[in-house]
XYZ file of C-alpha atoms in Angstrom:
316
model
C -7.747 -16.048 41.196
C -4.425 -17.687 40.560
C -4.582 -19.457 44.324
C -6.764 -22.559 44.021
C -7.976 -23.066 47.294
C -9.375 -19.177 47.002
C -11.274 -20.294 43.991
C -12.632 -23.474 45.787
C -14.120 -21.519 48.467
C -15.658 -18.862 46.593
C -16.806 -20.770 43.806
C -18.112 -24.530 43.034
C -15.413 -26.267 42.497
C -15.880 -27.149 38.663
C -15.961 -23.564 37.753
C -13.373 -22.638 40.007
C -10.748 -25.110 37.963
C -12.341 -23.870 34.684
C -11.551 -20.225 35.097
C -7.829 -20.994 36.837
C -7.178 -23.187 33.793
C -8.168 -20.744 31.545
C -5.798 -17.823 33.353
C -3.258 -20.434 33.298
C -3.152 -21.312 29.470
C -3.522 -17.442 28.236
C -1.286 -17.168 25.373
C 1.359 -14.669 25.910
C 0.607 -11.877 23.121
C 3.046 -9.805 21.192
C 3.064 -6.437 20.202
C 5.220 -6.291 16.718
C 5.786 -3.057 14.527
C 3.279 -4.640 11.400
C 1.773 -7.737 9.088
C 5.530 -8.837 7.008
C 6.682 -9.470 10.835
C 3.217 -10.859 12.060
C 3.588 -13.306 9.732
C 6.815 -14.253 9.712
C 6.118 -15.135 13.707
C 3.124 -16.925 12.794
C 4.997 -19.320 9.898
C 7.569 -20.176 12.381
C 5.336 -21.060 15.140
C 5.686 -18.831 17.608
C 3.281 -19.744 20.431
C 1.479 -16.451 20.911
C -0.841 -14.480 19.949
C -0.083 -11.142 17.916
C -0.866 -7.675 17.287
C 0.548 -5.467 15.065
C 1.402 -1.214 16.057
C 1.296 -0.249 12.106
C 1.912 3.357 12.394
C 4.478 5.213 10.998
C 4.962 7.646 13.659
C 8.400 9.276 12.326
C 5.813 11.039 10.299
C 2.788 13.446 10.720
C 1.472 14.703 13.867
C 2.630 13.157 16.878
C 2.346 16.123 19.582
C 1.416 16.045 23.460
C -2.032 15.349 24.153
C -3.667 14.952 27.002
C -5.001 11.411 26.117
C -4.761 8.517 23.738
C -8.408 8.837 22.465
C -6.921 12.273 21.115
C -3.741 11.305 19.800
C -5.442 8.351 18.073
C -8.266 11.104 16.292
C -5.116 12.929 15.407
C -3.118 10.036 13.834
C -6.165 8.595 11.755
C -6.737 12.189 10.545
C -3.023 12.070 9.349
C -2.893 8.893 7.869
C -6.441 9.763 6.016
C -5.028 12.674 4.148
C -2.086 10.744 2.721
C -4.851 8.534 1.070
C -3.619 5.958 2.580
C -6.847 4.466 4.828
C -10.121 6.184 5.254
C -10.309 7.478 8.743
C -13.034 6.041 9.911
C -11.608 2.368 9.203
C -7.972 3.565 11.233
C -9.663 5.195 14.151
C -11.248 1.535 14.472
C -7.918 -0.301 14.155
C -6.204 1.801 16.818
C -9.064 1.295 19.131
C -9.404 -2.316 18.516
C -5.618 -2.307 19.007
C -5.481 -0.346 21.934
C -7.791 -2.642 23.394
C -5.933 -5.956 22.612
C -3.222 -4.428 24.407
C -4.976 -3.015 27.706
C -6.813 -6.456 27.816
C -3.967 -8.442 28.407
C -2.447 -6.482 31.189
C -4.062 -8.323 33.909
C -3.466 -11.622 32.727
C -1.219 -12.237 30.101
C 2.790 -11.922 29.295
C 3.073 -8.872 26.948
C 5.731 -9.688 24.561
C 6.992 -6.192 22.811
C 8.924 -7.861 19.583
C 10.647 -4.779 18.218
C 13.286 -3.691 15.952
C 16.429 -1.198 16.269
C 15.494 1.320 13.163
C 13.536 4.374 14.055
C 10.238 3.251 13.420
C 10.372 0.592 15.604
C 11.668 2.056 18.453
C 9.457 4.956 18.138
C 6.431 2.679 17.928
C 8.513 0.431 21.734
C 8.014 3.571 23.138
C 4.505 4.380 22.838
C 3.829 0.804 23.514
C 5.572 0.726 26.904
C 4.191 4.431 28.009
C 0.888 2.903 27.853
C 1.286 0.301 30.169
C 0.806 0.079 33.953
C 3.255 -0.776 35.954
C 1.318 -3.956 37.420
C 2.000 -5.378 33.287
C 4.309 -8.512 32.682
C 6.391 -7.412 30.169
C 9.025 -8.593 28.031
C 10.900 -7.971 25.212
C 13.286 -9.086 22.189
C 15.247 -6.639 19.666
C 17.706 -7.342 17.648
C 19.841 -5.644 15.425
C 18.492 -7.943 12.442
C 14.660 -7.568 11.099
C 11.951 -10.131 12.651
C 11.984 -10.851 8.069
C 15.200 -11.835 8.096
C 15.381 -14.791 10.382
C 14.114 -18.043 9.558
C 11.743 -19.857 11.200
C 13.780 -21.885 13.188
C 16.304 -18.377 14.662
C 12.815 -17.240 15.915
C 11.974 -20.323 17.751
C 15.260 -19.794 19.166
C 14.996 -16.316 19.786
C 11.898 -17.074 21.615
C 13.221 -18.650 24.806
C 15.877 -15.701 25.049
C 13.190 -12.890 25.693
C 14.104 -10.078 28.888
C 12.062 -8.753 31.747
C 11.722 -4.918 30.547
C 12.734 -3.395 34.364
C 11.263 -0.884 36.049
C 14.313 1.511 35.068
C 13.944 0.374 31.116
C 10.395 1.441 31.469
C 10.247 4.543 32.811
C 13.150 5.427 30.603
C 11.203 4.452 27.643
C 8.519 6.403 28.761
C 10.513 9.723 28.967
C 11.846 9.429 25.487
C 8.205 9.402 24.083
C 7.141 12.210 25.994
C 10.078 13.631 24.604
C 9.648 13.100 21.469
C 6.041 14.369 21.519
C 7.240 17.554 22.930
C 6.942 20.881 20.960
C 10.834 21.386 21.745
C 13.035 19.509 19.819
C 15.872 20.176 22.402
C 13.874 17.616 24.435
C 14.931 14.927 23.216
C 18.163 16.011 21.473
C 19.095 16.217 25.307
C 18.820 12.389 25.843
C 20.929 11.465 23.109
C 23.488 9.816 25.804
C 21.108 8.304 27.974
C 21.435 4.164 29.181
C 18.592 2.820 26.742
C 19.499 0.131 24.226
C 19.402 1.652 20.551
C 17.805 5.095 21.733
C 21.588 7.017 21.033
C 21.270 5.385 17.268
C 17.114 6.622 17.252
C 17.484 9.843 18.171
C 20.182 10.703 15.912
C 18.769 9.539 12.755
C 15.028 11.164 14.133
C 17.564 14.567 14.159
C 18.034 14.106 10.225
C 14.171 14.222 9.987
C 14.917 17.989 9.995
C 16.116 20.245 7.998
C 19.940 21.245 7.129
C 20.143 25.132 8.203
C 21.818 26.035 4.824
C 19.725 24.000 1.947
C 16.410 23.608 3.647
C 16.698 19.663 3.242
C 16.629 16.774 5.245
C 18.632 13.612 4.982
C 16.551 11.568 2.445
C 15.438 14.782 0.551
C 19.276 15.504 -0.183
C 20.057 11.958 -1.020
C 17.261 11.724 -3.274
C 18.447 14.817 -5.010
C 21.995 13.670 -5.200
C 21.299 10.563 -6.629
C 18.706 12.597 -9.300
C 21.876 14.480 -10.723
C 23.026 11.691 -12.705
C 19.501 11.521 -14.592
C 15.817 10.070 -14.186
C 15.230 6.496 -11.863
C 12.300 4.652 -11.297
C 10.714 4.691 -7.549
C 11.663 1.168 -6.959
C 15.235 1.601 -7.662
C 15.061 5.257 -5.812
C 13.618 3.485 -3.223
C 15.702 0.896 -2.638
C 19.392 2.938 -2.575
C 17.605 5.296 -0.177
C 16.800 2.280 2.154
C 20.148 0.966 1.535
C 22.117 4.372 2.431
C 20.052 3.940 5.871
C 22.197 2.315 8.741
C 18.844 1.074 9.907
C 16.266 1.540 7.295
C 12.962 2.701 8.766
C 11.021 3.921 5.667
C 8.107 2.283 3.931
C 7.516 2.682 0.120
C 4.253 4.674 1.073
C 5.605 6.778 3.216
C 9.115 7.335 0.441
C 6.174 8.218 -2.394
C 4.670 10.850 0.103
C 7.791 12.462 0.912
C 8.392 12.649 -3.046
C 5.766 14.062 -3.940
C 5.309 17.031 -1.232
C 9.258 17.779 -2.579
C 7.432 17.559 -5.939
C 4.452 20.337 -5.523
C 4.306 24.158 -6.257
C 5.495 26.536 -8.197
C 8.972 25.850 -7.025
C 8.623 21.912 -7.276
C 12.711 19.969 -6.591
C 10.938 16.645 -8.437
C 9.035 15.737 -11.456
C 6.824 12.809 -11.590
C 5.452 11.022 -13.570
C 2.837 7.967 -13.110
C 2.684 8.143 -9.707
C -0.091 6.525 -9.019
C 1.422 3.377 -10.205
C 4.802 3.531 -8.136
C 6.256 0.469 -9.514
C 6.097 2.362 -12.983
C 6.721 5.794 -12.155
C 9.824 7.488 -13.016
C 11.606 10.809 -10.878
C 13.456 13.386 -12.157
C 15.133 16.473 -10.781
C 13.339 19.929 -11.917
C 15.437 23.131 -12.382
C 14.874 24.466 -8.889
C 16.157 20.735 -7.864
C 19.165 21.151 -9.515
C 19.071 24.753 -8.454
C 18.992 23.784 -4.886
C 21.970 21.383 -4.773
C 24.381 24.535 -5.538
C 25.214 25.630 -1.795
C 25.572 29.253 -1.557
C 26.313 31.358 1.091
C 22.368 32.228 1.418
C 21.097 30.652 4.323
C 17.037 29.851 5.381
C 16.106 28.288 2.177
C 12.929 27.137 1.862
C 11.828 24.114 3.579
C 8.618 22.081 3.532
C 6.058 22.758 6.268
C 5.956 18.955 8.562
C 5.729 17.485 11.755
C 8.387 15.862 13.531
C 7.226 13.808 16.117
C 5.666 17.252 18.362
C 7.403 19.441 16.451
C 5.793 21.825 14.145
C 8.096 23.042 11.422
C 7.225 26.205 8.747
C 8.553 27.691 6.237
C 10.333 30.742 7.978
């Protein structure tokens, strides 16, 4: 289709320049983690066309499956009981976005436009183990957020994008089978391989689990730390625990979830109160919070029951 003289003497010739036009002048389309960098592309100009992942896949469910029609069901189900989407209307976003993405493989330049924090990468990876090898596809990711460039560094940045080689690719495509696996010696075992920014993802998706003595992850013993000195409000909670992040990853829907599983049960670390306004509400460490922060020699404290990535973690 892309050889003129094919389409001439297959087709009448009016059509046949119609259609190679049209192949000719597809838009390349980029795949970018979610809407604040969609639209920061869009304002500066970028000539594309965009889709957005918009899954936070450094939490919930994210275990081997034997297709994507059954990691999707698994996903929406996820992000349904946080309250965050009814699960009808995300099953119908992944698909439509799945589609998008499998539609442009024959045709068009796919553009993944990705960040370095754990999110991101998580989200590069699933991207890139979906797509065939036949797929033209490219890539920018910097150690900056698409939000932080103006609109004229991401015209710049746009020339600059890489062929993702074979060898990137397949190497992508290990770490998120990897990460889906039910071992989490997996990927703790590919800490040191040649992948840009995978050393830095791995280790900080390592500090999604718990410490062996006090039962708490990285952000659950910040958050209690910084809860010793007295009460904060989310935002400002929020905010040092993105800043205490070499790469912050975390969204303030996701932060509020984590709070308040810390803060359920009889043995609750957090109180809140006015949650369901976040910009209002106001955290405080409970007794057992405080309780927990004093490091014994007593080790197997409780944790919370979560996913991490494949991973099924429970109390015991």
């Amino acid at each position: 289709l892309r050889n003129t003289e094919q389409l001439r003497a297959s087709q009448p010739y009016n059509e046949s320049v119609e259609i190679l036009t049209m192949l000719q002048s597809e838009r390349p389309l980029i795949v970018t983690n979610g809407d604040a960098a969609r639209r920061a592309l869009e304002e500066a100009g970028v000539p594309a066309d965009i889709i957005t992942w918009d899954d936070v896949l450094h939490d919930g469910p994210v275990p081997w499956t034997d297709d994507n029609e059954s990691l999707r069901a698994i996903r929406a189900a996820f992000i349904s009981s946080k309250g965050w989407q009814e699960e009808a209307d995300v099953l119908d976003r992944f698909l439509h976005r799945d589609r998008q993405l499998m539609d442009a493989v024959t045709n068009r330049e796919i553009v993944l436009w990705f960040e370095h924090d754990l999110y991101d990468q998580l989200q590069f990876w699933q991207v890139i183990s979906m797509l065939p090898e036949m797929a033209s596809v490219t890539w920018i990711c910097e150690e900056e957020f698409v939000t932080e460039h103006d609109a004229d560094a991401l015209q710049a940045l746009w020339p600059k994008r890489q062929s993702l080689n074979p060898s990137m690719r397949e190497t992508a495509s290990r770490l998120w089978h990897a990460f889906r696996a039910p071992d989490p010696c997996v990927l703790a075992a590919m800490r040191d391989i040649e992948m840009p920014f995978a050393k830095a993802t791995i280790d900080r998706w390592i500090e999604l689990y718990p410490d062996m003595q006090s039962g708490l992850d990285r952000i659950e013993t910040f958050v209690l730390n910084r809860l010793r000195g007295g009460p904060l409000s989310f935002g400002q909670l929020f905010r040092e625990a993105s800043a205490m992040e070499e790469a912050a990853f975390l969204g303030d829907s996701s932060f509020m979830a984590l709070l308040n599983e810390i803060a359920q049960g009889d043995e609750a670390l957090l109180s809140i109160t006015g949650e369901d306004k976040p910009q209002t509400a106001r955290i405080e460490l409970t007794t057992s919070g405080y309780q927990r922060l004093t490091l014994d020699q007593e080790w197997g404290k409780p944790i919370r029951e979560r996913w991490v990535g494949g991973v099924l973690l429970e109390p015991g």
